[in-house]
Amino acid sequence: MEILLNSLIFIVGLAILIISSDWLIQGSIKLSSLLRLTPLFVGLVLVAFGTSTPEAGVGIVAAIRNYKEIALGNVIGSNICNIGLILGLCAFVRPLKINKSILRREFPFMLLATVSLFLMSRDLLISRLDGLIFIFGFIAFLVFSYKGARQSFIGDEINNFKFKGLFKRYNSPIAITVLSLISILGIAIGAKLMVDKGVVLANIFGVKPWLIAITVFAVGTSLPELAASLTAALKKAPSISVGNIVGSNIFNILLILGVVSLIRPIQLEASMLKFEFPVLLIFSFTLLIMMKTRHQISRWEGLSLFLGYIGFIFLLIH
């Protein structure tokens, strides 16, 4: 009975998280449309922020409640999931054209953040100083991306996005901002339920919390990225689809781990440096090679990313 009740509450928390994230995604895209920002900037910053808030919610709540290994495992797992599962599926459904500017500007940021996380983790500690460096890196990314977005507004990709409910009805930036703030509150509530019950379930089954974080939490909190990127791919908005994943991975490392390690320094298990981190680096550099080839991710490349993710989960469990 205890397992059933905790599992039910965990699922409720995940549902609140997903619904609230969907609201925040719609709010972000609606604001970008009203404020006339470029589609690539929308994907890299606004949609990426919206879809990364579940990871932020789980990570910050976990840090406050002193479950730091959940925060780290969730970020590493989510970043691998973003590339392998989400971009893989999106490219398989519809080949993704790559905006050349993302290869020159934002993708190097993602690689730098990933490599920096690996190097800073080699002493098995992400300290407050490391977190501060991540935060400054995140601010630099925002400034850099905003300057890149100061080009002529092209709304074709944004116009293909279909808004639902209140976001279809209202066109006031203030109203959309209020709805987005309400969604952030929902994300915080959902994240708290997930963290609390996830830890209880891990203890019941004798599973290490970081293993739960890197699998169940990672996939669960990456569902908003999957929904946003897949929707963008189907509606022929590849800049939003790819930009969302690149931006989310940057947010997850620089902002989320930056804030979490400022709250509480994160201790690592040595085994993560031998498996999870190398897998993340392999996925990241493989994605770079695919993106530079003909400036698109083909269906077969998408399928290989997806199968690679399935292989990662299989090896992780066994």
mmCIF file of C-alpha atoms in Angstrom:
data_model
loop_
_atom_site.group_PDB
_atom_site.id
_atom_site.type_symbol
_atom_site.label_atom_id
_atom_site.label_comp_id
_atom_site.label_asym_id
_atom_site.label_seq_id
_atom_site.Cartn_x
_atom_site.Cartn_y
_atom_site.Cartn_z
ATOM 1 C CA MET A 1 0.000 0.000 0.000
ATOM 2 C CA GLU A 2 2.864 2.374 0.861
ATOM 3 C CA ILE A 3 4.515 1.731 -2.521
ATOM 4 C CA LEU A 4 1.238 2.320 -4.360
ATOM 5 C CA LEU A 5 0.510 5.588 -2.524
ATOM 6 C CA ASN A 6 4.021 6.986 -3.029
ATOM 7 C CA SER A 7 4.002 5.940 -6.687
ATOM 8 C CA LEU A 8 0.634 7.652 -7.183
ATOM 9 C CA ILE A 9 1.850 10.897 -5.590
ATOM 10 C CA PHE A 10 5.039 10.703 -7.708
ATOM 11 C CA ILE A 11 2.934 10.378 -10.879
ATOM 12 C CA VAL A 12 0.693 13.279 -9.796
ATOM 13 C CA GLY A 13 3.806 15.409 -9.266
ATOM 14 C CA LEU A 14 5.087 14.465 -12.716
ATOM 15 C CA ALA A 15 1.694 15.318 -14.282
ATOM 16 C CA ILE A 16 1.652 18.750 -12.588
ATOM 17 C CA LEU A 17 5.218 19.277 -13.787
ATOM 18 C CA ILE A 18 4.373 18.441 -17.418
ATOM 19 C CA ILE A 19 1.163 20.504 -17.553
ATOM 20 C CA SER A 20 2.834 23.509 -15.921
ATOM 21 C CA SER A 21 5.790 23.220 -18.288
ATOM 22 C CA ASP A 22 3.452 23.147 -21.282
ATOM 23 C CA TRP A 23 1.913 26.387 -20.023
ATOM 24 C CA LEU A 24 5.327 27.952 -19.634
ATOM 25 C CA ILE A 25 6.384 26.861 -23.129
ATOM 26 C CA GLN A 26 3.256 28.417 -24.630
ATOM 27 C CA GLY A 27 3.771 31.565 -22.568
ATOM 28 C CA SER A 28 7.397 31.836 -23.686
ATOM 29 C CA ILE A 29 6.555 31.435 -27.363
ATOM 30 C CA LYS A 30 3.582 33.828 -27.128
ATOM 31 C CA LEU A 31 5.761 36.479 -25.477
ATOM 32 C CA SER A 32 8.428 36.032 -28.135
ATOM 33 C CA SER A 33 5.794 36.521 -30.824
ATOM 34 C CA LEU A 34 4.436 39.636 -29.145
ATOM 35 C CA LEU A 35 7.940 41.041 -28.557
ATOM 36 C CA ARG A 36 9.106 40.045 -32.082
ATOM 37 C CA LEU A 37 12.192 37.989 -31.303
ATOM 38 C CA THR A 38 13.825 35.605 -33.801
ATOM 39 C CA PRO A 39 12.811 31.899 -33.858
ATOM 40 C CA LEU A 40 16.362 30.744 -33.072
ATOM 41 C CA PHE A 41 16.492 33.018 -30.012
ATOM 42 C CA VAL A 42 13.056 31.714 -29.011
ATOM 43 C CA GLY A 43 14.321 28.136 -29.127
ATOM 44 C CA LEU A 44 17.675 28.819 -27.511
ATOM 45 C CA VAL A 45 16.474 30.996 -24.655
ATOM 46 C CA LEU A 46 12.721 31.300 -24.141
ATOM 47 C CA VAL A 47 11.566 27.764 -25.010
ATOM 48 C CA ALA A 48 14.756 26.305 -23.508
ATOM 49 C CA PHE A 49 14.029 28.167 -20.272
ATOM 50 C CA GLY A 50 10.452 26.923 -20.275
ATOM 51 C CA THR A 51 11.384 23.292 -20.895
ATOM 52 C CA SER A 52 14.321 23.374 -18.449
ATOM 53 C CA THR A 53 12.241 24.566 -15.512
ATOM 54 C CA PRO A 54 11.334 20.977 -14.474
ATOM 55 C CA GLU A 55 15.048 20.171 -14.168
ATOM 56 C CA ALA A 56 15.503 23.439 -12.289
ATOM 57 C CA GLY A 57 12.598 22.651 -9.981
ATOM 58 C CA VAL A 58 13.832 19.136 -9.233
ATOM 59 C CA GLY A 59 17.446 20.281 -8.876
ATOM 60 C CA ILE A 60 16.828 23.209 -6.542
ATOM 61 C CA VAL A 61 14.302 21.341 -4.373
ATOM 62 C CA ALA A 62 16.722 18.402 -4.189
ATOM 63 C CA ALA A 63 19.575 20.693 -3.140
ATOM 64 C CA ILE A 64 17.503 22.424 -0.465
ATOM 65 C CA ARG A 65 16.489 19.027 0.919
ATOM 66 C CA ASN A 66 20.135 17.859 0.715
ATOM 67 C CA TYR A 67 19.636 15.299 -2.081
ATOM 68 C CA LYS A 68 22.381 16.805 -4.257
ATOM 69 C CA GLU A 69 23.082 13.568 -6.126
ATOM 70 C CA ILE A 70 19.534 13.745 -7.514
ATOM 71 C CA ALA A 71 20.195 17.239 -8.898
ATOM 72 C CA LEU A 72 23.390 16.162 -10.659
ATOM 73 C CA GLY A 73 22.013 12.842 -11.902
ATOM 74 C CA ASN A 74 18.924 14.579 -13.248
ATOM 75 C CA VAL A 75 20.975 17.129 -15.218
ATOM 76 C CA ILE A 76 23.402 14.566 -16.683
ATOM 77 C CA GLY A 77 20.562 12.192 -17.529
ATOM 78 C CA SER A 78 18.416 14.982 -19.003
ATOM 79 C CA ASN A 79 21.224 16.251 -21.251
ATOM 80 C CA ILE A 80 21.878 12.746 -22.588
ATOM 81 C CA CYS A 81 18.119 12.258 -23.003
ATOM 82 C CA ASN A 82 17.787 15.592 -24.833
ATOM 83 C CA ILE A 83 20.314 14.564 -27.490
ATOM 84 C CA GLY A 84 19.703 10.829 -27.753
ATOM 85 C CA LEU A 85 15.986 10.411 -27.166
ATOM 86 C CA ILE A 86 14.515 13.784 -28.127
ATOM 87 C CA LEU A 87 16.650 14.997 -31.045
ATOM 88 C CA GLY A 88 16.889 11.402 -32.208
ATOM 89 C CA LEU A 89 13.104 11.008 -32.358
ATOM 90 C CA CYS A 90 12.566 14.476 -33.855
ATOM 91 C CA ALA A 91 15.080 13.845 -36.665
ATOM 92 C CA PHE A 92 13.601 10.413 -37.319
ATOM 93 C CA VAL A 93 10.113 11.920 -37.669
ATOM 94 C CA ARG A 94 11.357 14.783 -39.864
ATOM 95 C CA PRO A 95 15.012 15.495 -40.823
ATOM 96 C CA LEU A 96 16.146 18.663 -39.066
ATOM 97 C CA LYS A 97 17.817 21.481 -40.980
ATOM 98 C CA ILE A 98 20.513 23.209 -38.963
ATOM 99 C CA ASN A 99 20.830 26.986 -38.865
ATOM 100 C CA LYS A 100 24.501 27.718 -39.584
ATOM 101 C CA SER A 101 24.601 30.470 -36.958
ATOM 102 C CA ILE A 102 23.922 27.968 -34.146
ATOM 103 C CA LEU A 103 27.101 26.095 -35.130
ATOM 104 C CA ARG A 104 29.139 29.294 -34.994
ATOM 105 C CA ARG A 105 27.737 30.766 -31.789
ATOM 106 C CA GLU A 106 25.560 28.736 -29.441
ATOM 107 C CA PHE A 107 26.650 25.132 -30.009
ATOM 108 C CA PRO A 108 30.262 25.906 -28.957
ATOM 109 C CA PHE A 109 28.741 27.262 -25.718
ATOM 110 C CA MET A 110 27.053 23.898 -25.141
ATOM 111 C CA LEU A 111 30.277 21.979 -25.769
ATOM 112 C CA LEU A 112 32.272 24.345 -23.543
ATOM 113 C CA ALA A 113 29.737 23.986 -20.725
ATOM 114 C CA THR A 114 29.768 20.165 -21.027
ATOM 115 C CA VAL A 115 33.570 19.883 -21.109
ATOM 116 C CA SER A 116 33.907 22.402 -18.248
ATOM 117 C CA LEU A 117 31.501 20.362 -16.105
ATOM 118 C CA PHE A 118 33.567 17.225 -16.739
ATOM 119 C CA LEU A 119 36.858 18.969 -15.883
ATOM 120 C CA MET A 120 35.446 20.628 -12.745
ATOM 121 C CA SER A 121 34.066 17.270 -11.585
ATOM 122 C CA ARG A 122 37.378 15.400 -11.717
ATOM 123 C CA ASP A 123 38.045 16.219 -8.047
ATOM 124 C CA LEU A 124 34.611 14.677 -7.259
ATOM 125 C CA LEU A 125 33.266 18.038 -6.080
ATOM 126 C CA ILE A 126 31.355 20.841 -7.782
ATOM 127 C CA SER A 127 32.144 23.669 -5.381
ATOM 128 C CA ARG A 128 30.478 27.024 -4.825
ATOM 129 C CA LEU A 129 33.281 28.636 -6.851
ATOM 130 C CA ASP A 130 32.514 26.258 -9.713
ATOM 131 C CA GLY A 131 28.845 27.217 -9.393
ATOM 132 C CA LEU A 132 29.722 30.907 -9.547
ATOM 133 C CA ILE A 133 31.729 30.321 -12.728
ATOM 134 C CA PHE A 134 28.727 28.511 -14.225
ATOM 135 C CA ILE A 135 26.429 31.432 -13.355
ATOM 136 C CA PHE A 136 28.762 33.967 -15.003
ATOM 137 C CA GLY A 137 28.964 31.660 -18.032
ATOM 138 C CA PHE A 138 25.169 31.564 -18.181
ATOM 139 C CA ILE A 139 24.947 35.375 -18.110
ATOM 140 C CA ALA A 140 27.524 35.543 -20.920
ATOM 141 C CA PHE A 141 25.431 33.071 -22.932
ATOM 142 C CA LEU A 142 22.281 35.195 -22.518
ATOM 143 C CA VAL A 143 24.071 38.383 -23.610
ATOM 144 C CA PHE A 144 25.690 36.587 -26.539
ATOM 145 C CA SER A 145 22.401 35.053 -27.699
ATOM 146 C CA TYR A 146 20.478 38.309 -27.350
ATOM 147 C CA LYS A 147 22.981 40.158 -29.515
ATOM 148 C CA GLY A 148 22.660 37.412 -32.107
ATOM 149 C CA ALA A 149 18.881 37.830 -32.005
ATOM 150 C CA ARG A 150 19.039 41.517 -32.915
ATOM 151 C CA GLN A 151 18.360 40.781 -36.555
ATOM 152 C CA SER A 152 15.248 41.247 -38.662
ATOM 153 C CA PHE A 153 12.286 39.407 -37.201
ATOM 154 C CA ILE A 154 11.055 36.410 -39.235
ATOM 155 C CA GLY A 155 7.881 34.997 -37.749
ATOM 156 C CA ASP A 156 7.243 32.048 -40.070
ATOM 157 C CA GLU A 157 8.336 29.368 -37.597
ATOM 158 C CA ILE A 158 6.615 30.980 -34.612
ATOM 159 C CA ASN A 159 3.417 31.443 -36.586
ATOM 160 C CA ASN A 160 3.272 27.678 -37.159
ATOM 161 C CA PHE A 161 2.993 27.059 -33.418
ATOM 162 C CA LYS A 162 -0.613 26.509 -32.312
ATOM 163 C CA PHE A 163 -1.584 28.045 -28.988
ATOM 164 C CA LYS A 164 -4.231 26.470 -26.767
ATOM 165 C CA GLY A 165 -6.802 27.750 -24.272
ATOM 166 C CA LEU A 166 -5.943 30.982 -22.497
ATOM 167 C CA PHE A 167 -2.767 31.488 -24.553
ATOM 168 C CA LYS A 168 -4.863 31.533 -27.725
ATOM 169 C CA ARG A 169 -7.376 33.944 -26.223
ATOM 170 C CA TYR A 170 -5.062 36.573 -24.672
ATOM 171 C CA ASN A 171 -2.606 38.816 -26.512
ATOM 172 C CA SER A 172 -1.510 41.003 -23.618
ATOM 173 C CA PRO A 173 2.138 40.621 -22.515
ATOM 174 C CA ILE A 174 1.045 41.247 -18.904
ATOM 175 C CA ALA A 175 -1.619 38.498 -18.991
ATOM 176 C CA ILE A 176 0.790 36.040 -20.610
ATOM 177 C CA THR A 177 3.450 36.882 -18.010
ATOM 178 C CA VAL A 178 0.973 36.233 -15.148
ATOM 179 C CA LEU A 179 0.022 32.851 -16.645
ATOM 180 C CA SER A 180 3.718 32.004 -17.009
ATOM 181 C CA LEU A 181 4.356 32.870 -13.346
ATOM 182 C CA ILE A 182 1.455 30.615 -12.292
ATOM 183 C CA SER A 183 3.023 27.801 -14.329
ATOM 184 C CA ILE A 184 6.334 28.292 -12.507
ATOM 185 C CA LEU A 185 4.484 27.805 -9.192
ATOM 186 C CA GLY A 186 2.998 24.563 -10.574
ATOM 187 C CA ILE A 187 6.463 23.406 -11.594
ATOM 188 C CA ALA A 188 7.778 24.021 -8.064
ATOM 189 C CA ILE A 189 4.902 21.999 -6.526
ATOM 190 C CA GLY A 190 5.307 19.148 -9.009
ATOM 191 C CA ALA A 191 9.076 19.058 -8.489
ATOM 192 C CA LYS A 192 8.699 18.873 -4.692
ATOM 193 C CA LEU A 193 6.297 15.922 -4.957
ATOM 194 C CA MET A 194 8.618 14.127 -7.382
ATOM 195 C CA VAL A 195 11.750 14.602 -5.281
ATOM 196 C CA ASP A 196 10.128 13.609 -1.986
ATOM 197 C CA LYS A 197 8.401 10.492 -3.291
ATOM 198 C CA GLY A 198 11.232 9.562 -5.624
ATOM 199 C CA VAL A 199 13.627 9.357 -2.696
ATOM 200 C CA VAL A 200 11.104 7.296 -0.681
ATOM 201 C CA LEU A 201 10.669 4.844 -3.576
ATOM 202 C CA ALA A 202 14.436 4.612 -4.060
ATOM 203 C CA ASN A 203 14.847 3.684 -0.393
ATOM 204 C CA ILE A 204 12.012 1.135 -0.541
ATOM 205 C CA PHE A 205 13.548 -0.645 -3.538
ATOM 206 C CA GLY A 206 17.125 -0.231 -2.311
ATOM 207 C CA VAL A 207 18.121 1.809 -5.372
ATOM 208 C CA LYS A 208 20.629 4.667 -5.184
ATOM 209 C CA PRO A 209 18.895 8.070 -5.600
ATOM 210 C CA TRP A 210 21.274 9.170 -8.391
ATOM 211 C CA LEU A 211 20.254 6.109 -10.465
ATOM 212 C CA ILE A 212 16.587 7.077 -10.090
ATOM 213 C CA ALA A 213 17.536 10.659 -11.026
ATOM 214 C CA ILE A 214 19.477 9.748 -14.163
ATOM 215 C CA THR A 215 16.693 7.508 -15.521
ATOM 216 C CA VAL A 216 13.159 8.170 -14.221
ATOM 217 C CA PHE A 217 13.680 11.824 -13.239
ATOM 218 C CA ALA A 218 15.694 12.589 -16.379
ATOM 219 C CA VAL A 219 13.100 11.188 -18.781
ATOM 220 C CA GLY A 220 10.208 12.638 -16.767
ATOM 221 C CA THR A 221 11.608 16.168 -16.630
ATOM 222 C CA SER A 222 12.674 15.970 -20.310
ATOM 223 C CA LEU A 223 9.119 15.314 -21.501
ATOM 224 C CA PRO A 224 8.476 19.072 -21.984
ATOM 225 C CA GLU A 225 11.557 19.257 -24.258
ATOM 226 C CA LEU A 226 10.240 16.248 -26.168
ATOM 227 C CA ALA A 227 6.783 17.813 -26.546
ATOM 228 C CA ALA A 228 8.140 21.215 -27.628
ATOM 229 C CA SER A 229 10.831 19.894 -29.993
ATOM 230 C CA LEU A 230 8.608 17.243 -31.578
ATOM 231 C CA THR A 231 5.815 19.775 -32.082
ATOM 232 C CA ALA A 232 8.287 22.223 -33.619
ATOM 233 C CA ALA A 233 9.690 19.503 -35.917
ATOM 234 C CA LEU A 234 6.242 18.411 -37.079
ATOM 235 C CA LYS A 235 5.268 22.020 -37.751
ATOM 236 C CA LYS A 236 8.486 22.646 -39.734
ATOM 237 C CA ALA A 237 10.099 24.907 -37.159
ATOM 238 C CA PRO A 238 13.571 23.295 -36.902
ATOM 239 C CA SER A 239 15.213 26.384 -35.372
ATOM 240 C CA ILE A 240 12.935 26.068 -32.344
ATOM 241 C CA SER A 241 13.351 22.281 -32.217
ATOM 242 C CA VAL A 242 17.172 22.218 -32.305
ATOM 243 C CA GLY A 243 17.599 25.505 -30.437
ATOM 244 C CA ASN A 244 15.411 24.169 -27.613
ATOM 245 C CA ILE A 245 17.733 21.194 -27.039
ATOM 246 C CA VAL A 246 20.984 23.147 -27.316
ATOM 247 C CA GLY A 247 19.607 25.880 -25.062
ATOM 248 C CA SER A 248 18.202 23.384 -22.548
ATOM 249 C CA ASN A 249 21.554 21.611 -22.201
ATOM 250 C CA ILE A 250 23.263 24.946 -21.586
ATOM 251 C CA PHE A 251 20.603 25.957 -19.031
ATOM 252 C CA ASN A 252 20.845 22.612 -17.249
ATOM 253 C CA ILE A 253 24.595 22.859 -16.691
ATOM 254 C CA LEU A 254 25.293 26.568 -16.309
ATOM 255 C CA LEU A 255 22.138 27.777 -14.558
ATOM 256 C CA ILE A 256 20.745 24.756 -12.712
ATOM 257 C CA LEU A 257 24.005 23.196 -11.508
ATOM 258 C CA GLY A 258 25.331 26.697 -10.910
ATOM 259 C CA VAL A 259 22.446 27.540 -8.569
ATOM 260 C CA VAL A 260 22.392 24.083 -6.944
ATOM 261 C CA SER A 261 26.133 24.112 -6.154
ATOM 262 C CA LEU A 262 25.819 27.616 -4.716
ATOM 263 C CA ILE A 263 23.123 26.304 -2.359
ATOM 264 C CA ARG A 264 25.111 23.164 -1.482
ATOM 265 C CA PRO A 265 28.399 21.942 -3.061
ATOM 266 C CA ILE A 266 27.791 18.672 -4.939
ATOM 267 C CA GLN A 267 29.770 15.509 -4.147
ATOM 268 C CA LEU A 268 30.149 13.042 -7.034
ATOM 269 C CA GLU A 269 30.569 9.298 -7.165
ATOM 270 C CA ALA A 270 33.807 8.312 -8.948
ATOM 271 C CA SER A 271 31.890 5.865 -11.149
ATOM 272 C CA MET A 272 30.098 8.776 -12.891
ATOM 273 C CA LEU A 273 33.412 9.991 -14.325
ATOM 274 C CA LYS A 274 33.957 6.561 -15.886
ATOM 275 C CA PHE A 275 30.546 6.091 -17.488
ATOM 276 C CA GLU A 276 27.877 8.824 -17.383
ATOM 277 C CA PHE A 277 30.205 11.760 -18.131
ATOM 278 C CA PRO A 278 31.991 10.032 -21.063
ATOM 279 C CA VAL A 279 28.588 9.081 -22.506
ATOM 280 C CA LEU A 280 27.447 12.723 -22.336
ATOM 281 C CA LEU A 281 30.660 13.871 -24.059
ATOM 282 C CA ILE A 282 30.293 11.218 -26.778
ATOM 283 C CA PHE A 283 26.685 12.216 -27.487
ATOM 284 C CA SER A 284 27.615 15.935 -27.569
ATOM 285 C CA PHE A 285 30.519 15.563 -30.008
ATOM 286 C CA THR A 286 28.595 13.055 -32.141
ATOM 287 C CA LEU A 287 25.826 15.644 -32.452
ATOM 288 C CA LEU A 288 28.395 18.238 -33.569
ATOM 289 C CA ILE A 289 29.626 15.932 -36.349
ATOM 290 C CA MET A 290 26.065 15.220 -37.490
ATOM 291 C CA MET A 291 25.131 18.914 -37.508
ATOM 292 C CA LYS A 292 28.187 19.900 -39.548
ATOM 293 C CA THR A 293 27.451 17.189 -42.142
ATOM 294 C CA ARG A 294 25.247 18.861 -44.797
ATOM 295 C CA HIS A 295 23.901 21.089 -41.995
ATOM 296 C CA GLN A 296 21.102 18.723 -41.105
ATOM 297 C CA ILE A 297 20.341 15.705 -38.920
ATOM 298 C CA SER A 298 18.999 12.956 -41.186
ATOM 299 C CA ARG A 299 16.474 10.249 -40.297
ATOM 300 C CA TRP A 300 19.215 7.596 -40.057
ATOM 301 C CA GLU A 301 21.319 9.832 -37.826
ATOM 302 C CA GLY A 302 18.264 10.424 -35.654
ATOM 303 C CA LEU A 303 17.678 6.682 -35.429
ATOM 304 C CA SER A 304 21.309 6.097 -34.423
ATOM 305 C CA LEU A 305 21.010 8.715 -31.641
ATOM 306 C CA PHE A 306 17.827 7.084 -30.375
ATOM 307 C CA LEU A 307 19.333 3.572 -30.397
ATOM 308 C CA GLY A 308 22.419 4.946 -28.665
ATOM 309 C CA TYR A 309 20.206 6.277 -25.871
ATOM 310 C CA ILE A 310 18.430 2.921 -25.516
ATOM 311 C CA GLY A 311 21.861 1.277 -25.270
ATOM 312 C CA PHE A 312 22.931 3.758 -22.582
ATOM 313 C CA ILE A 313 19.864 2.979 -20.434
ATOM 314 C CA PHE A 314 20.403 -0.781 -20.888
ATOM 315 C CA LEU A 315 24.051 -0.558 -19.783
ATOM 316 C CA LEU A 316 23.161 1.754 -16.900
ATOM 317 C CA ILE A 317 20.572 -0.640 -15.492
ATOM 318 C CA HIS A 318 22.665 -3.765 -15.960
#
